[in-house]
Short mmCIF file of C-alpha atoms and ligand atoms in Angstrom, two decimals:
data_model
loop_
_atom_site.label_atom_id
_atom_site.label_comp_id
_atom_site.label_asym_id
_atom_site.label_seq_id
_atom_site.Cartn_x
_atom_site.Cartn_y
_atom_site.Cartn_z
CA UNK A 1 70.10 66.37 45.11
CA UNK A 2 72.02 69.16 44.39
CA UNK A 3 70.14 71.74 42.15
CA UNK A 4 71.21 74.75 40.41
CA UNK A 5 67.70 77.40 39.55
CA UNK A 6 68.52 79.54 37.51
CA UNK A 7 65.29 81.73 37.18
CA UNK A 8 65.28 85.99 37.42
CA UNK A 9 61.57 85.84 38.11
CA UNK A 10 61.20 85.97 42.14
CA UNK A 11 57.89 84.61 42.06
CA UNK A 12 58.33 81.64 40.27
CA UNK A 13 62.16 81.30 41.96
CA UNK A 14 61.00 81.59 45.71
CA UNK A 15 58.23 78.96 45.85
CA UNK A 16 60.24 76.75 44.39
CA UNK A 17 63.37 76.91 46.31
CA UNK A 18 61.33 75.94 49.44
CA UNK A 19 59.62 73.16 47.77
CA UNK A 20 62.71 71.38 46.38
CA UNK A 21 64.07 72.17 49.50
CA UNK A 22 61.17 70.87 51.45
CA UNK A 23 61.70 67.47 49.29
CA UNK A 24 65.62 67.57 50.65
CA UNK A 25 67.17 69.30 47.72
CA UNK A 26 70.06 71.29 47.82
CA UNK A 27 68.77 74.12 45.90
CA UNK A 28 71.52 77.19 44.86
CA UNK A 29 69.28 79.84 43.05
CA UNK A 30 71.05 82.71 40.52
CA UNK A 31 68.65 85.03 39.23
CA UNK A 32 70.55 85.45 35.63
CA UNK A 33 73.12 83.61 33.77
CA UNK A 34 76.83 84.97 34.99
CA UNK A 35 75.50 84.14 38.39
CA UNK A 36 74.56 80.44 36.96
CA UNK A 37 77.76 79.98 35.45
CA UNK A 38 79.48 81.33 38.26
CA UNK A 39 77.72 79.15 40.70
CA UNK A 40 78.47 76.13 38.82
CA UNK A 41 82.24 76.81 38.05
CA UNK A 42 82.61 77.01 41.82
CA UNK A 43 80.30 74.58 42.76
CA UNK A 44 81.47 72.10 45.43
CA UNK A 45 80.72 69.17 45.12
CA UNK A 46 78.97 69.82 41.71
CA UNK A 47 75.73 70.09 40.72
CA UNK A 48 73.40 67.43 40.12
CA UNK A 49 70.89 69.33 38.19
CA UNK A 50 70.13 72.53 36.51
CA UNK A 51 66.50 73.83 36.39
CA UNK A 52 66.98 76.63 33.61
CA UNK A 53 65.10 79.86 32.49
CA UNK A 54 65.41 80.69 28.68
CA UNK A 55 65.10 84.30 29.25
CA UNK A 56 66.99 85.79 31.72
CA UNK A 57 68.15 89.30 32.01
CA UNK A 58 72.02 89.64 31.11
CA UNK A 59 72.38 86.58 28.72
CA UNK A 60 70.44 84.71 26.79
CA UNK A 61 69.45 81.42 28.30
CA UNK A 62 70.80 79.32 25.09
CA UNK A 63 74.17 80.56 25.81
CA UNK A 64 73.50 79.55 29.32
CA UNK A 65 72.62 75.72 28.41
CA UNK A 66 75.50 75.64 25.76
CA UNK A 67 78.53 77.02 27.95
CA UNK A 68 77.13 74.45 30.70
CA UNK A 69 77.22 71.58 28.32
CA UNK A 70 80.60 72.42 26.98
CA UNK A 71 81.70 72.25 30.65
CA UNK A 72 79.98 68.58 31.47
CA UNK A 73 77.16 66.56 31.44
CA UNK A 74 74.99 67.88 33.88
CA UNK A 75 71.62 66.99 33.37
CA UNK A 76 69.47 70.23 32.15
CA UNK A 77 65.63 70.67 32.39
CA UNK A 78 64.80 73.79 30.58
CA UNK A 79 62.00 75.61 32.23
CA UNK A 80 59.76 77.90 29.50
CA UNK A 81 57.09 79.79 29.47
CA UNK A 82 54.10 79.10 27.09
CA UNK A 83 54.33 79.48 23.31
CA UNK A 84 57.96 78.82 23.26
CA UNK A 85 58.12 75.67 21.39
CA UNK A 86 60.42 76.30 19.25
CA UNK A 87 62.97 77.65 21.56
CA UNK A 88 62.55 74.69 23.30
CA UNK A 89 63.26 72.51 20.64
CA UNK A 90 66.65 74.96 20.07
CA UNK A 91 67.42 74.47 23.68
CA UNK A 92 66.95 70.33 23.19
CA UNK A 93 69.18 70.76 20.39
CA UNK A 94 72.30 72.18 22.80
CA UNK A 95 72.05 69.34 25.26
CA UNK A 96 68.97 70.02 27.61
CA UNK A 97 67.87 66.28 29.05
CA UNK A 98 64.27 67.63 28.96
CA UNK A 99 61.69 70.95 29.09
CA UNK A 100 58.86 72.22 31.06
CA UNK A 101 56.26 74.35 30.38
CA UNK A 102 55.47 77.55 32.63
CA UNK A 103 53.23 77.20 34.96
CA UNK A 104 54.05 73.84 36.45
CA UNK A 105 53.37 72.13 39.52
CA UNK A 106 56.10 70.68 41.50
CA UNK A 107 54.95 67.19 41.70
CA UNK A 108 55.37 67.53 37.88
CA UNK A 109 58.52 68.80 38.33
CA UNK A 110 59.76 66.28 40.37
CA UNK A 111 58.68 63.72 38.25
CA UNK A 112 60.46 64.84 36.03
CA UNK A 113 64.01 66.10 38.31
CA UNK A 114 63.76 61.87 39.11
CA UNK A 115 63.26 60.52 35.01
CA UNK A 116 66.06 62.44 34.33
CA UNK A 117 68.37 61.28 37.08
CA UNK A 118 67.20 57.89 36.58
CA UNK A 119 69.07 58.16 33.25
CA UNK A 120 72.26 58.69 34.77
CA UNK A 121 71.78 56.13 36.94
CA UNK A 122 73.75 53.31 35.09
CA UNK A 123 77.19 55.15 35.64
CA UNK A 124 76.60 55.12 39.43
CA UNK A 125 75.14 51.82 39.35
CA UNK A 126 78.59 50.76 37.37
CA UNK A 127 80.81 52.25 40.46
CA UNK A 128 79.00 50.41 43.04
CA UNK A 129 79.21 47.54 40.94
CA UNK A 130 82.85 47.36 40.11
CA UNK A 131 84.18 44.45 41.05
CA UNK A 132 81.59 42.30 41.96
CA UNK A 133 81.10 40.60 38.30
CA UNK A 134 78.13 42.24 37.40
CA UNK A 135 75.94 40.29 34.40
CA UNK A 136 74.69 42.63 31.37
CA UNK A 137 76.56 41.60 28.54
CA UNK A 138 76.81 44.46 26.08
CA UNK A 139 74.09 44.20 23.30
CA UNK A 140 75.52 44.52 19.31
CA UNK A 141 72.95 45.44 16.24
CA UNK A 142 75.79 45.45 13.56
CA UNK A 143 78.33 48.02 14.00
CA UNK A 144 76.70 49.33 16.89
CA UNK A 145 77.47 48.23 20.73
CA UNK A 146 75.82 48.82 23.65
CA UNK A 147 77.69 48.40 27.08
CA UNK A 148 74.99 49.53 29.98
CA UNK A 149 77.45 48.24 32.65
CA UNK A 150 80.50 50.40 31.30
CA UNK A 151 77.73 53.26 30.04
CA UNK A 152 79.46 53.22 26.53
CA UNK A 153 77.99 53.28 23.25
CA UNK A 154 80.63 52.00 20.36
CA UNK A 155 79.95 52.43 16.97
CA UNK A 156 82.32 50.17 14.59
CA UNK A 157 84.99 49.47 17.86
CA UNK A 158 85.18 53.50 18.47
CA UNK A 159 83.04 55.08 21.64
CA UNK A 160 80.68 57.58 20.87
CA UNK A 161 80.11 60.27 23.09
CA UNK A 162 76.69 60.39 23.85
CA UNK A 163 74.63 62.54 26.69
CA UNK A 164 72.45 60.47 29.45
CA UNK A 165 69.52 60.85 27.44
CA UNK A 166 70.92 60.02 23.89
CA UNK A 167 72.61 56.90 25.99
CA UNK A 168 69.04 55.60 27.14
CA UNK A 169 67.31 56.15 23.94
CA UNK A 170 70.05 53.81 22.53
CA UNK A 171 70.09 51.31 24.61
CA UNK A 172 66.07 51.12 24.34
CA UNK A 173 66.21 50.66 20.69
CA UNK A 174 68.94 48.34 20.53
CA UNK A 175 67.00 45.89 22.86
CA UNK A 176 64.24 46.21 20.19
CA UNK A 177 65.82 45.64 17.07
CA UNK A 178 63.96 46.00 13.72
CA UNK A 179 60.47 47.33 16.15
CA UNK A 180 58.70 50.25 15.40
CA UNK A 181 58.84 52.27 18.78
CA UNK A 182 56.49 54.79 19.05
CA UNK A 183 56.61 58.34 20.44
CA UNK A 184 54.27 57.69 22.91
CA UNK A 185 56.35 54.54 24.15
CA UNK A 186 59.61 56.07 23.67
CA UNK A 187 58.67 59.12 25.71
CA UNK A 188 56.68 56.43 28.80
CA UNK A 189 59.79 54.69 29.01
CA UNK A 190 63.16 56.86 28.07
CA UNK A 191 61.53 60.11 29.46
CA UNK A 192 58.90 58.38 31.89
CA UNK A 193 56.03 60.91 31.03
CA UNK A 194 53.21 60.82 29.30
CA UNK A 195 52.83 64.67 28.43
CA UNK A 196 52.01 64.34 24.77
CA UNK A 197 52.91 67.77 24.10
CA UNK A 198 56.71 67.03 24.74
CA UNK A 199 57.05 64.27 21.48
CA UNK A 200 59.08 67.12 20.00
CA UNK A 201 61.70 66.25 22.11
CA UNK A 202 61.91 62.79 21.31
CA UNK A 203 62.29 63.58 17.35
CA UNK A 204 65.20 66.24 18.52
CA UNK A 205 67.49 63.66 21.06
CA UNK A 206 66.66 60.82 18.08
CA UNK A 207 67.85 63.75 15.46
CA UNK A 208 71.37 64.24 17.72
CA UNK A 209 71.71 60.56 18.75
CA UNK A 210 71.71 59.87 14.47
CA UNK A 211 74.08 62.50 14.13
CA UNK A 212 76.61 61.14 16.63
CA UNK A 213 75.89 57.53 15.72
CA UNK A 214 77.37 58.28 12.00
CA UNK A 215 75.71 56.30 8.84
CA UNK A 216 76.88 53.06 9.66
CA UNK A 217 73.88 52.34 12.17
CA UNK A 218 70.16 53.21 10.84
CA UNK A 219 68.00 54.42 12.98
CA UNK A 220 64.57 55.00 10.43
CA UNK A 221 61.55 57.21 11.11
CA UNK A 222 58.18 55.00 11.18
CA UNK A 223 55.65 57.26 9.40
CA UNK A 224 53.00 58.70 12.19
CA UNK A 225 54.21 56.18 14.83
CA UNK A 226 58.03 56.81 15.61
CA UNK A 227 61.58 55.06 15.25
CA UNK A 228 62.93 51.79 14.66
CA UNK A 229 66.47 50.46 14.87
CA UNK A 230 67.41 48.87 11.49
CA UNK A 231 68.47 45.42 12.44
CA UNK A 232 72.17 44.66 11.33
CA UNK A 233 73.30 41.00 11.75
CA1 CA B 1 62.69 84.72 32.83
#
């Protein structure tokens, strides 16, 4: 896989460019932000992930994660160091798939590179696919339309555009209509992790996936256990 790092710290950059690169990824390192954004403007062919430091020397790393999502949809995994929860959450909140805390270890960080592609995985799935008649019918709850073939979410006949993550998370609850999904479960199968400490970022993509979704498909919060998909006939 192609992978953008964009860390300033040498010691946490170094080891980890041979170890992604040990497991056959591509890795492009910039030590601060112009140097990420450079990178990925020329990148060729693009990048398939960025692994991104919140605090990097020149910029900050929010403006980082917001100029790459105005660009694309490349997935992000934000990469912070302890204590930063709430900057996380900011950084979930401008488009980053996912976060890790500082220190990892890279069999957690693979994990994780792999969840996140995973989620993508439908759109490439959907070119191979093309023409051969593949099943999957999309799935309706009211209004709201679910095409995993095409990767489209419609709301009311119009397509919503929704990020890899905020795709998955809808599709999940719209195969569970009227369930109460919990955090825990959401997190095991959306994210594929079972780090408790990252629930946060299920609340934030379900915050942005309601936004996008408009008022015409409820999406209620289950009090101490998670989200459920109001069923619509
Ligand atoms: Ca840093």
């Amino acid at each position: 896989m192609r992978v953008l790092l964009v860390e300033d710290e040498p010691s946490i950059a170094e080891p980890l460019v041979v170890a992604l690169g040990r497991e056959g990824h591509d890795v492009v390192h910039a030590p601060d932000g112009t140097s990420a954004l450079a990178a990925h403007a020329d990148a060729a062919p693009p990048f398939e992930l960025v692994l991104l430091d919140l605090r990097l020397p020149d910029m900050d790393g929010f403006d980082v994660c917001r100029a790459l999502r105005a660009r694309g949809d490349v997935p992000i995994i934000i990469v912070s160091a302890r204590g930063e929860e709430i900057d996380t959450v900011l950084g979930l909140e401008l488009g980053a798939d996912d976060y890790l805390v500082k220190p990892f270890g890279v069999r957690v960080l693979l994990a994780r590179m792999n969840a996140v592609m995973r989620r993508r995985a439908p759109v490439e799935a959907v070119e191979a696919a093309v023409g051969t008649g593949a099943d999957a019918a999309p799935i309706r709850s009211g209004e709201l339309e679910v095409d995993e073939r095409a990767h489209l979410v419609r709301v009311a006949g119009e397509v919503v555009d929704l990020t890899p993550t905020e795709f998955a998370l809808a599709a999940y609850l719209v195969r569970r209509p009227g369930a109460a999904c919990s955090r825990d479960q959401l997190l095991a199968d959306v994210w594929e992790t079972s780090w408790t400490g990252s629930t946060k970022t299920v609340d934030v993509h379900v915050a942005s996936l309601r936004r996008k979704l408009g008022e015409r498909v409820r999406i209620d919060t289950v009090r101490g256990i998670g989200y459920r998909l109001v069923p619509s006939p």
